[in-house]
mmCIF file of C-alpha atoms and ligand atoms in Angstrom:
data_model
loop_
_atom_site.group_PDB
_atom_site.id
_atom_site.type_symbol
_atom_site.label_atom_id
_atom_site.label_comp_id
_atom_site.label_asym_id
_atom_site.label_seq_id
_atom_site.Cartn_x
_atom_site.Cartn_y
_atom_site.Cartn_z
ATOM 1 C CA MET A 155 -2.875 -3.540 -49.331
ATOM 2 C CA SER A 156 -4.079 -6.923 -48.215
ATOM 3 C CA ASN A 157 -4.634 -8.232 -51.755
ATOM 4 C CA THR A 158 -1.090 -8.157 -52.998
ATOM 5 C CA HIS A 159 1.110 -9.119 -50.055
ATOM 6 C CA LEU A 160 2.180 -12.542 -48.935
ATOM 7 C CA LEU A 161 1.186 -11.819 -45.352
ATOM 8 C CA SER A 162 -0.447 -8.690 -44.013
ATOM 9 C CA ALA A 163 -2.326 -7.400 -41.018
ATOM 10 C CA VAL A 164 -4.764 -4.544 -40.639
ATOM 11 C CA ASP A 165 -5.560 -2.823 -37.327
ATOM 12 C CA LEU A 166 -4.513 -5.663 -35.057
ATOM 13 C CA HIS A 167 -5.624 -5.345 -31.476
ATOM 14 C CA LYS A 168 -4.631 -7.757 -28.737
ATOM 15 C CA LYS A 169 -5.354 -7.535 -25.053
ATOM 16 C CA PHE A 170 -4.479 -9.893 -22.229
ATOM 17 C CA LYS A 171 -6.373 -10.405 -19.027
ATOM 18 C CA VAL A 172 -3.812 -9.766 -16.324
ATOM 19 C CA SER A 173 -5.675 -9.953 -13.018
ATOM 20 C CA SER A 174 -9.131 -10.635 -11.890
ATOM 21 C CA GLN A 175 -10.440 -9.640 -8.506
ATOM 22 C CA ARG A 176 -13.949 -10.340 -7.355
ATOM 23 C CA HIS A 177 -15.466 -7.256 -8.953
ATOM 24 C CA SER A 178 -12.843 -6.141 -11.435
ATOM 25 C CA THR A 179 -10.905 -7.576 -14.317
ATOM 26 C CA ARG A 180 -7.872 -5.770 -15.708
ATOM 27 C CA PHE A 181 -6.709 -5.967 -19.293
ATOM 28 C CA LEU A 182 -3.383 -5.064 -20.743
ATOM 29 C CA THR A 183 -3.257 -3.831 -24.342
ATOM 30 C CA ALA A 184 -0.345 -5.594 -26.032
ATOM 31 C CA LEU A 185 -1.153 -4.430 -29.590
ATOM 32 C CA ASP A 186 -3.164 -1.406 -30.654
ATOM 33 C CA GLN A 187 -4.124 -0.772 -34.311
ATOM 34 C CA VAL A 188 -1.042 -2.462 -35.743
ATOM 35 C CA SER A 189 -0.958 -2.757 -39.537
ATOM 36 C CA LEU A 190 1.911 -4.227 -41.537
ATOM 37 C CA HIS A 191 2.763 -6.356 -44.527
ATOM 38 C CA LEU A 192 5.398 -8.804 -45.651
ATOM 39 C CA SER A 193 6.091 -9.018 -49.385
ATOM 40 C CA ALA A 194 7.380 -12.106 -51.167
ATOM 41 C CA GLY A 195 11.153 -12.410 -50.831
ATOM 42 C CA GLU A 196 11.362 -9.665 -48.230
ATOM 43 C CA THR A 197 13.055 -9.687 -44.818
ATOM 44 C CA LEU A 198 11.167 -7.532 -42.334
ATOM 45 C CA GLY A 199 12.644 -6.673 -38.941
ATOM 46 C CA ILE A 200 10.658 -5.874 -35.794
ATOM 47 C CA ALA A 201 12.403 -4.005 -32.968
ATOM 48 C CA GLY A 202 11.524 -2.222 -29.736
ATOM 49 C CA GLU A 203 12.072 -2.518 -26.000
ATOM 50 C CA SER A 204 10.968 -5.497 -23.961
ATOM 51 C CA GLY A 205 7.192 -5.759 -23.620
ATOM 52 C CA CYS A 206 6.326 -3.603 -26.671
ATOM 53 C CA GLY A 207 4.417 -6.487 -28.291
ATOM 54 C CA LYS A 208 6.939 -8.021 -30.700
ATOM 55 C CA SER A 209 6.333 -11.664 -29.749
ATOM 56 C CA THR A 210 2.581 -11.138 -29.562
ATOM 57 C CA LEU A 211 2.649 -9.722 -33.093
ATOM 58 C CA ALA A 212 4.903 -12.523 -34.380
ATOM 59 C CA LYS A 213 2.628 -15.238 -32.950
ATOM 60 C CA ILE A 214 -0.511 -13.643 -34.391
ATOM 61 C CA MET A 215 1.124 -13.373 -37.838
ATOM 62 C CA ALA A 216 2.116 -17.053 -37.597
ATOM 63 C CA GLY A 217 -1.466 -18.020 -36.718
ATOM 64 C CA LEU A 218 -0.390 -19.268 -33.278
ATOM 65 C CA LEU A 219 -2.342 -16.649 -31.321
ATOM 66 C CA THR A 220 -5.708 -15.049 -32.019
ATOM 67 C CA GLN A 221 -6.130 -11.291 -31.974
ATOM 68 C CA ASN A 222 -9.071 -9.495 -30.337
ATOM 69 C CA GLY A 223 -9.544 -7.128 -33.258
ATOM 70 C CA GLY A 224 -8.287 -6.539 -36.786
ATOM 71 C CA ASN A 225 -7.434 -9.021 -39.495
ATOM 72 C CA VAL A 226 -4.563 -11.084 -40.838
ATOM 73 C CA PHE A 227 -4.476 -11.906 -44.550
ATOM 74 C CA TYR A 228 -2.502 -14.669 -46.243
ATOM 75 C CA LYS A 229 -2.113 -13.951 -49.959
ATOM 76 C CA GLY A 230 -5.100 -11.658 -49.732
ATOM 77 C CA THR A 231 -7.451 -14.085 -47.967
ATOM 78 C CA LEU A 232 -8.563 -13.534 -44.395
ATOM 79 C CA LEU A 233 -6.829 -16.113 -42.214
ATOM 80 C CA SER A 234 -10.044 -16.740 -40.334
ATOM 81 C CA GLN A 235 -11.841 -17.503 -43.620
ATOM 82 C CA LEU A 236 -9.336 -20.003 -45.005
ATOM 83 C CA GLU A 237 -10.894 -23.381 -45.679
ATOM 84 C CA GLN A 238 -9.489 -26.195 -43.593
ATOM 85 C CA LYS A 239 -7.079 -27.457 -46.250
ATOM 86 C CA ASP A 240 -5.820 -23.933 -46.944
ATOM 87 C CA ARG A 241 -5.430 -23.333 -43.219
ATOM 88 C CA ILE A 242 -3.314 -26.495 -42.921
ATOM 89 C CA ASN A 243 -1.298 -25.262 -45.885
ATOM 90 C CA PHE A 244 -0.821 -21.858 -44.204
ATOM 91 C CA ARG A 245 0.368 -23.572 -40.997
ATOM 92 C CA ARG A 246 2.914 -25.530 -43.014
ATOM 93 C CA LYS A 247 4.023 -22.619 -45.159
ATOM 94 C CA THR A 248 4.449 -20.266 -42.184
ATOM 95 C CA GLN A 249 7.012 -21.579 -39.723
ATOM 96 C CA MET A 250 8.219 -19.967 -36.542
ATOM 97 C CA ILE A 251 11.504 -20.324 -34.715
ATOM 98 C CA PHE A 252 12.004 -19.166 -31.163
ATOM 99 C CA GLN A 253 14.625 -17.659 -28.877
ATOM 100 C CA ASP A 254 15.007 -20.858 -26.902
ATOM 101 C CA PRO A 255 15.136 -23.697 -29.425
ATOM 102 C CA PHE A 256 15.356 -26.264 -26.624
ATOM 103 C CA SER A 257 11.834 -25.497 -25.398
ATOM 104 C CA SER A 258 10.378 -26.203 -28.833
ATOM 105 C CA LEU A 259 12.119 -29.594 -29.171
ATOM 106 C CA ASN A 260 10.868 -32.813 -27.612
ATOM 107 C CA PRO A 261 13.696 -33.788 -25.220
ATOM 108 C CA ARG A 262 12.857 -37.486 -25.615
ATOM 109 C CA MET A 263 12.886 -37.479 -29.405
ATOM 110 C CA ARG A 264 16.073 -38.012 -31.438
ATOM 111 C CA VAL A 265 16.805 -34.818 -33.368
ATOM 112 C CA GLY A 266 16.659 -36.622 -36.717
ATOM 113 C CA ASP A 267 13.110 -37.737 -35.889
ATOM 114 C CA SER A 268 12.202 -34.217 -34.740
ATOM 115 C CA ILE A 269 13.438 -32.735 -38.017
ATOM 116 C CA LYS A 270 11.676 -35.458 -40.049
ATOM 117 C CA GLU A 271 8.342 -34.974 -38.269
ATOM 118 C CA PRO A 272 6.982 -32.330 -40.698
ATOM 119 C CA LEU A 273 7.997 -34.589 -43.613
ATOM 120 C CA LYS A 274 6.123 -37.515 -42.071
ATOM 121 C CA ILE A 275 3.036 -35.353 -41.545
ATOM 122 C CA ALA A 276 3.225 -34.260 -45.202
ATOM 123 C CA GLY A 277 3.177 -37.945 -46.231
ATOM 124 C CA VAL A 278 6.716 -38.028 -47.642
ATOM 125 C CA SER A 279 7.917 -41.626 -48.186
ATOM 126 C CA VAL A 280 10.412 -43.052 -45.668
ATOM 127 C CA PRO A 281 13.355 -43.264 -48.135
ATOM 128 C CA LEU A 282 12.717 -39.686 -49.275
ATOM 129 C CA GLN A 283 12.499 -38.535 -45.639
ATOM 130 C CA ARG A 284 16.045 -39.860 -45.153
ATOM 131 C CA VAL A 285 17.319 -38.030 -48.236
ATOM 132 C CA GLU A 286 15.619 -34.791 -47.194
ATOM 133 C CA LEU A 287 16.915 -35.099 -43.629
ATOM 134 C CA GLU A 288 20.477 -35.377 -44.897
ATOM 135 C CA ARG A 289 20.001 -32.425 -47.237
ATOM 136 C CA ILE A 290 18.488 -30.177 -44.572
ATOM 137 C CA MET A 291 21.021 -31.106 -41.881
ATOM 138 C CA ALA A 292 23.853 -30.338 -44.282
ATOM 139 C CA ALA A 293 22.219 -27.028 -45.233
ATOM 140 C CA VAL A 294 22.153 -25.846 -41.596
ATOM 141 C CA GLY A 295 25.639 -27.231 -40.858
ATOM 142 C CA LEU A 296 24.668 -30.172 -38.635
ATOM 143 C CA PRO A 297 26.829 -33.290 -39.070
ATOM 144 C CA GLY A 298 24.665 -36.152 -40.407
ATOM 145 C CA ASP A 299 25.897 -38.554 -37.713
ATOM 146 C CA THR A 300 24.259 -36.436 -35.004
ATOM 147 C CA ALA A 301 20.717 -37.340 -36.146
ATOM 148 C CA ASN A 302 20.466 -40.098 -33.533
ATOM 149 C CA ARG A 303 21.330 -37.841 -30.606
ATOM 150 C CA PHE A 304 18.929 -36.155 -28.200
ATOM 151 C CA PRO A 305 18.524 -32.337 -27.878
ATOM 152 C CA ASP A 306 20.375 -32.106 -24.541
ATOM 153 C CA GLU A 307 23.538 -33.380 -26.236
ATOM 154 C CA PHE A 308 23.757 -30.221 -28.359
ATOM 155 C CA SER A 309 25.046 -26.699 -27.653
ATOM 156 C CA GLY A 310 22.726 -23.674 -27.845
ATOM 157 C CA GLY A 311 23.905 -22.789 -31.353
ATOM 158 C CA GLN A 312 23.427 -26.349 -32.597
ATOM 159 C CA ARG A 313 19.942 -26.473 -31.068
ATOM 160 C CA GLN A 314 19.039 -23.342 -33.008
ATOM 161 C CA ARG A 315 20.328 -25.077 -36.155
ATOM 162 C CA ILE A 316 17.999 -27.975 -35.300
ATOM 163 C CA GLY A 317 15.117 -25.506 -34.838
ATOM 164 C CA ILE A 318 15.820 -23.991 -38.257
ATOM 165 C CA ALA A 319 16.160 -27.461 -39.843
ATOM 166 C CA ARG A 320 12.816 -28.524 -38.395
ATOM 167 C CA ALA A 321 11.177 -25.385 -39.773
ATOM 168 C CA LEU A 322 12.750 -25.959 -43.208
ATOM 169 C CA ALA A 323 11.487 -29.549 -43.324
ATOM 170 C CA ALA A 324 7.957 -28.159 -43.644
ATOM 171 C CA SER A 325 8.971 -26.443 -46.950
ATOM 172 C CA PRO A 326 7.908 -23.026 -45.673
ATOM 173 C CA GLU A 327 7.622 -19.869 -47.709
ATOM 174 C CA ILE A 328 7.541 -17.634 -44.618
ATOM 175 C CA LEU A 329 9.894 -17.910 -41.650
ATOM 176 C CA ILE A 330 9.057 -15.910 -38.530
ATOM 177 C CA ALA A 331 11.981 -15.835 -36.109
ATOM 178 C CA ASP A 332 11.486 -14.449 -32.602
ATOM 179 C CA GLU A 333 14.853 -13.380 -31.147
ATOM 180 C CA PRO A 334 16.582 -16.295 -32.906
ATOM 181 C CA VAL A 335 20.061 -15.436 -31.610
ATOM 182 C CA SER A 336 19.631 -13.423 -28.428
ATOM 183 C CA SER A 337 20.374 -16.358 -26.111
ATOM 184 C CA LEU A 338 23.562 -17.285 -27.988
ATOM 185 C CA ASP A 339 27.212 -16.188 -27.656
ATOM 186 C CA ILE A 340 28.171 -13.344 -29.988
ATOM 187 C CA SER A 341 30.404 -15.582 -32.152
ATOM 188 C CA ILE A 342 27.596 -18.127 -32.586
ATOM 189 C CA GLN A 343 25.057 -15.367 -33.319
ATOM 190 C CA ALA A 344 26.898 -14.468 -36.528
ATOM 191 C CA GLN A 345 26.887 -18.125 -37.651
ATOM 192 C CA ILE A 346 23.133 -18.480 -37.118
ATOM 193 C CA ILE A 347 22.426 -15.165 -38.880
ATOM 194 C CA ASN A 348 24.521 -16.322 -41.833
ATOM 195 C CA ILE A 349 22.580 -19.599 -41.966
ATOM 196 C CA LEU A 350 19.286 -17.686 -41.987
ATOM 197 C CA LEU A 351 20.556 -15.457 -44.816
ATOM 198 C CA GLN A 352 21.711 -18.474 -46.823
ATOM 199 C CA MET A 353 18.413 -20.324 -46.166
ATOM 200 C CA LYS A 354 16.507 -17.307 -47.368
ATOM 201 C CA ILE A 355 18.233 -17.629 -50.736
ATOM 202 C CA ASP A 356 18.352 -21.437 -50.990
ATOM 203 C CA PHE A 357 14.758 -22.018 -49.860
ATOM 204 C CA LYS A 358 13.306 -18.776 -51.347
ATOM 205 C CA LEU A 359 11.975 -17.613 -47.986
ATOM 206 C CA SER A 360 10.322 -14.417 -46.896
ATOM 207 C CA MET A 361 11.241 -13.616 -43.310
ATOM 208 C CA MET A 362 10.034 -11.670 -40.307
ATOM 209 C CA ILE A 363 12.784 -11.306 -37.705
ATOM 210 C CA VAL A 364 12.107 -10.020 -34.206
ATOM 211 C CA SER A 365 15.225 -8.751 -32.480
ATOM 212 C CA HIS A 366 16.401 -6.344 -29.811
ATOM 213 C CA ASN A 367 19.581 -6.048 -31.797
ATOM 214 C CA LEU A 368 19.203 -3.223 -34.294
ATOM 215 C CA LEU A 369 22.613 -3.876 -35.818
ATOM 216 C CA ILE A 370 21.530 -7.385 -36.804
ATOM 217 C CA LEU A 371 18.321 -6.020 -38.307
ATOM 218 C CA ARG A 372 20.232 -3.353 -40.197
ATOM 219 C CA HIS A 373 22.497 -6.045 -41.591
ATOM 220 C CA ILE A 374 19.831 -8.498 -42.755
ATOM 221 C CA CYS A 375 16.527 -6.673 -43.263
ATOM 222 C CA ASP A 376 14.994 -4.860 -46.201
ATOM 223 C CA ARG A 377 12.591 -2.971 -43.948
ATOM 224 C CA VAL A 378 12.402 -2.418 -40.201
ATOM 225 C CA ILE A 379 9.407 -1.704 -37.956
ATOM 226 C CA ILE A 380 9.985 0.067 -34.624
ATOM 227 C CA MET A 381 7.373 -0.651 -31.952
ATOM 228 C CA TYR A 382 6.697 1.188 -28.715
ATOM 229 C CA LEU A 383 4.159 0.085 -26.086
ATOM 230 C CA GLY A 384 1.993 -1.890 -28.518
ATOM 231 C CA ILE A 385 2.043 0.421 -31.534
ATOM 232 C CA ILE A 386 4.221 0.986 -34.585
ATOM 233 C CA VAL A 387 6.012 4.331 -34.256
ATOM 234 C CA GLU A 388 8.198 4.072 -37.350
ATOM 235 C CA CYS A 389 8.620 1.811 -40.348
ATOM 236 C CA GLY A 390 10.935 2.176 -43.283
ATOM 237 C CA PRO A 391 13.651 0.751 -45.511
ATOM 238 C CA ALA A 392 16.469 -0.444 -43.219
ATOM 239 C CA SER A 393 19.201 1.669 -44.800
ATOM 240 C CA GLU A 394 17.089 4.832 -44.689
ATOM 241 C CA LEU A 395 15.864 4.242 -41.141
ATOM 242 C CA PHE A 396 19.431 4.131 -39.845
ATOM 243 C CA GLN A 397 20.645 7.061 -41.909
ATOM 244 C CA ARG A 398 17.633 9.268 -41.475
ATOM 245 C CA CYS A 399 15.122 8.147 -38.857
ATOM 246 C CA ARG A 400 11.940 10.166 -38.401
ATOM 247 C CA HIS A 401 10.970 9.434 -34.788
ATOM 248 C CA PRO A 402 12.703 10.425 -31.514
ATOM 249 C CA TYR A 403 12.257 6.890 -30.130
ATOM 250 C CA THR A 404 14.041 5.350 -33.112
ATOM 251 C CA GLU A 405 16.765 7.975 -32.706
ATOM 252 C CA ALA A 406 17.198 6.930 -29.059
ATOM 253 C CA LEU A 407 17.400 3.231 -29.954
ATOM 254 C CA ILE A 408 20.009 3.982 -32.613
ATOM 255 C CA ALA A 409 21.969 6.173 -30.184
ATOM 256 C CA ALA A 410 22.018 3.215 -27.760
ATOM 257 C CA ILE A 411 23.888 1.002 -30.239
ATOM 258 C CA PRO A 412 27.508 0.766 -29.092
ATOM 259 C CA GLY A 413 29.769 2.657 -31.479
ATOM 260 C CA PHE A 414 26.840 4.184 -33.349
ATOM 261 C CA HIS A 415 26.808 7.904 -32.604
ATOM 262 C CA SER A 416 23.648 9.920 -32.721
ATOM 263 C CA LEU A 417 23.786 13.166 -34.609
ATOM 264 C CA SER A 418 22.348 15.180 -31.777
ATOM 265 C CA ALA A 419 22.648 13.559 -28.352
ATOM 266 C CA SER A 420 23.400 10.489 -26.287
ATOM 267 C CA LYS A 421 20.860 7.763 -25.551
ATOM 268 C CA ASP A 422 20.439 9.036 -21.968
ATOM 269 C CA GLU A 423 19.601 12.517 -23.220
ATOM 270 C CA LEU A 424 17.197 11.109 -25.817
ATOM 271 C CA LEU A 425 15.384 8.617 -23.600
ATOM 272 C CA ARG A 426 14.131 9.939 -20.286
ATOM 273 C CA ASP A 427 12.876 7.763 -17.443
ATOM 274 C CA ASP A 428 11.893 4.117 -17.628
ATOM 275 C CA LEU A 429 9.395 2.428 -19.912
ATOM 276 C CA PRO A 430 5.856 3.003 -18.540
ATOM 277 C CA SER A 431 3.706 -0.008 -17.692
ATOM 278 C CA ALA A 432 1.539 -1.364 -20.493
ATOM 279 C CA LEU A 433 -1.284 -1.198 -17.926
ATOM 280 C CA SER A 434 -1.196 2.609 -17.844
ATOM 281 C CA ILE A 435 -0.406 3.836 -21.313
ATOM 282 C CA PRO A 436 0.192 7.622 -21.397
ATOM 283 C CA PRO A 437 -2.410 9.721 -23.297
ATOM 284 C CA GLY A 438 -1.590 11.516 -26.549
ATOM 285 C CA CYS A 439 1.744 10.336 -27.898
ATOM 286 C CA ARG A 440 2.507 7.402 -25.630
ATOM 287 C CA PHE A 441 6.209 8.214 -25.870
ATOM 288 C CA HIS A 442 5.755 11.788 -24.533
ATOM 289 C CA PRO A 443 6.857 11.216 -20.887
ATOM 290 C CA ARG A 444 10.247 10.051 -22.187
ATOM 291 C CA CYS A 445 10.620 12.422 -25.123
ATOM 292 C CA ARG A 446 12.849 15.469 -24.728
ATOM 293 C CA HIS A 447 11.021 17.191 -27.600
ATOM 294 C CA ALA A 448 7.486 16.806 -26.162
ATOM 295 C CA VAL A 449 5.251 19.874 -26.497
ATOM 296 C CA ASP A 450 1.656 20.442 -25.441
ATOM 297 C CA ILE A 451 -0.030 18.691 -28.378
ATOM 298 C CA CYS A 452 2.031 15.539 -27.660
ATOM 299 C CA ARG A 453 0.360 15.175 -24.260
ATOM 300 C CA HIS A 454 -3.207 14.987 -25.564
ATOM 301 C CA GLU A 455 -3.285 14.183 -29.292
ATOM 302 C CA VAL A 456 -2.299 10.774 -30.658
ATOM 303 C CA PRO A 457 0.084 11.254 -33.615
ATOM 304 C CA LYS A 458 -0.882 9.335 -36.756
ATOM 305 C CA LEU A 459 1.546 7.235 -38.775
ATOM 306 C CA VAL A 460 2.368 9.552 -41.689
ATOM 307 C CA GLU A 461 4.350 8.673 -44.810
ATOM 308 C CA HIS A 462 7.388 10.993 -45.062
ATOM 309 C CA ALA A 463 9.136 9.279 -47.965
ATOM 310 C CA THR A 464 8.149 6.294 -50.069
ATOM 311 C CA GLY A 465 7.475 3.431 -47.668
ATOM 312 C CA HIS A 466 8.838 5.391 -44.702
ATOM 313 C CA THR A 467 6.242 6.197 -42.055
ATOM 314 C CA ALA A 468 6.531 7.713 -38.583
ATOM 315 C CA ALA A 469 4.074 8.715 -35.861
ATOM 316 C CA CYS A 470 5.385 11.966 -34.408
ATOM 317 C CA HIS A 471 3.767 15.424 -34.402
ATOM 318 C CA LEU A 472 7.170 17.069 -34.844
ATOM 319 C CA SER A 473 8.769 14.683 -37.297
ATOM 320 C CA ASP A 474 9.026 17.257 -40.106
ATOM 321 C CA SER A 475 10.461 20.010 -37.934
ATOM 322 C CA LEU A 476 12.897 17.691 -36.126
ATOM 323 C CA TYR A 477 14.115 15.685 -39.095
ATOM 324 C CA GLY A 478 13.369 18.003 -42.028
HETATM 325 N N1 LIG B 247 -0.051 -14.498 -22.044
HETATM 326 C C1 LIG B 247 0.042 -13.273 -21.564
HETATM 327 N N2 LIG B 247 -0.699 -12.880 -20.501
HETATM 328 C C2 LIG B 247 -0.630 -11.624 -20.011
HETATM 329 N N3 LIG B 247 0.163 -10.648 -20.536
HETATM 330 C C3 LIG B 247 0.924 -10.987 -21.587
HETATM 331 C C4 LIG B 247 0.920 -12.307 -22.153
HETATM 332 N N4 LIG B 247 1.785 -12.332 -23.202
HETATM 333 C C5 LIG B 247 2.310 -11.092 -23.269
HETATM 334 N N5 LIG B 247 1.803 -10.287 -22.320
HETATM 335 C C6 LIG B 247 2.094 -8.872 -22.106
HETATM 336 O O1 LIG B 247 1.889 -8.216 -23.360
HETATM 337 C C7 LIG B 247 2.898 -7.222 -23.569
HETATM 338 C C8 LIG B 247 3.637 -7.571 -24.851
HETATM 339 O O2 LIG B 247 4.360 -8.787 -24.625
HETATM 340 P P1 LIG B 247 5.340 -9.425 -25.706
HETATM 341 O O3 LIG B 247 5.821 -10.699 -25.145
HETATM 342 O O4 LIG B 247 4.633 -9.458 -27.012
HETATM 343 O O5 LIG B 247 6.502 -8.351 -25.745
HETATM 344 P P2 LIG B 247 7.931 -8.425 -26.455
HETATM 345 O O6 LIG B 247 8.093 -7.141 -27.184
HETATM 346 O O7 LIG B 247 8.042 -9.692 -27.199
HETATM 347 O O8 LIG B 247 8.926 -8.427 -25.191
HETATM 348 P P3 LIG B 247 10.364 -9.147 -25.052
HETATM 349 O O9 LIG B 247 11.317 -8.266 -25.826
HETATM 350 O O10 LIG B 247 10.631 -9.086 -23.579
HETATM 351 O O11 LIG B 247 10.266 -10.533 -25.579
HETATM 352 C C9 LIG B 247 3.766 -7.231 -22.326
HETATM 353 O O12 LIG B 247 3.324 -6.206 -21.460
HETATM 354 C C10 LIG B 247 3.540 -8.593 -21.730
HETATM 355 O O13 LIG B 247 3.720 -8.571 -20.334
HETATM 356 S S1 LIG B 248 4.801 13.269 -30.883
HETATM 357 FE FE1 LIG B 248 5.843 14.592 -29.404
HETATM 358 S S2 LIG B 248 6.290 13.297 -27.642
HETATM 359 FE FE2 LIG B 248 5.807 11.948 -29.358
HETATM 360 S S3 LIG B 248 7.752 11.460 -30.242
HETATM 361 FE FE3 LIG B 248 7.000 13.219 -31.355
HETATM 362 S S4 LIG B 248 7.836 15.012 -30.284
HETATM 363 FE FE4 LIG B 248 8.093 13.246 -28.936
HETATM 364 MG MG1 LIG B 249 9.330 -11.328 -27.048
#
């Protein structure tokens, strides 16, 4: 798998130290045996409830966080084995944008300078930097005369445009966006999503998009991964996942979408109780305390991710009997 994909990960494991008393240290498992790939030209969505590990996964794939186990490959080469110049190239080619664009911008730097920074680092001449700045600002819909302003003079939507422009200035081939629109008004969300879709075409990007919003992912992604408490429970082509999911957790998330009716039951019937703490992950299928279909085997045996149709995997003991 790792040899042919643009970016891939095998068996990622990430734990965080959460408290340390005199004689005991506690660890929280944020990712457990997570494997995935991103193909050239593809848009891959990552969804799941808060705390399931989406941002941790996104940062590891972008090379901004180190995993405790497993491997990340860039064009088939282990990230950790890239030579320095290739590592710098990977950093440039893989850009990340965040939920809160303001926090990733220097408040004392004019936005034009912020956007030009990657060009400067790449050694682009000053006149060419100006040309590129104009081109990129126009592409993301920022008026050219705003380049001399500071980030606090912009609205949330405009700041996200600046974040995207800054990422584009590095000439990336991969864009990893972590909740790029969740802090924005609904009307602005659509504008930013449309810019991302247009940028994907104009700049030939491959994208990984983390979002709580399954409707957005359905609209823009080729494939979607559903995560639950640090693992992947389902992954498949976006259209198929929404029409014919293969995991009760995915079914519950789909049932929770306003106006999207589940075939069998409401979200409340499909999703019992609250999300357990990542510090005490249930044995067997970690979704079993909330699953209305749980049977004995679910409480003690971990279900494997099984391929049910081409490229469509799910980790549920009863997937075949529930979804045929
Ligand atoms: N630096 C950290 N130190 C300790 N625990 C962390 C740290 N970063 C993340 N975690 C924990 O790891 C788990 C996964 O966190 P992560 O931020 O990846 O989730 P998420 O799916 O992005 O959630 P959200 O939808 O709220 O952004 C959570 O239980 C979180 O509390
Ligand atoms: S393995 Fe069992 S508990 Fe887990 S999702 Fe499937 S039916 Fe529910
Ligand atoms: Mg997050």
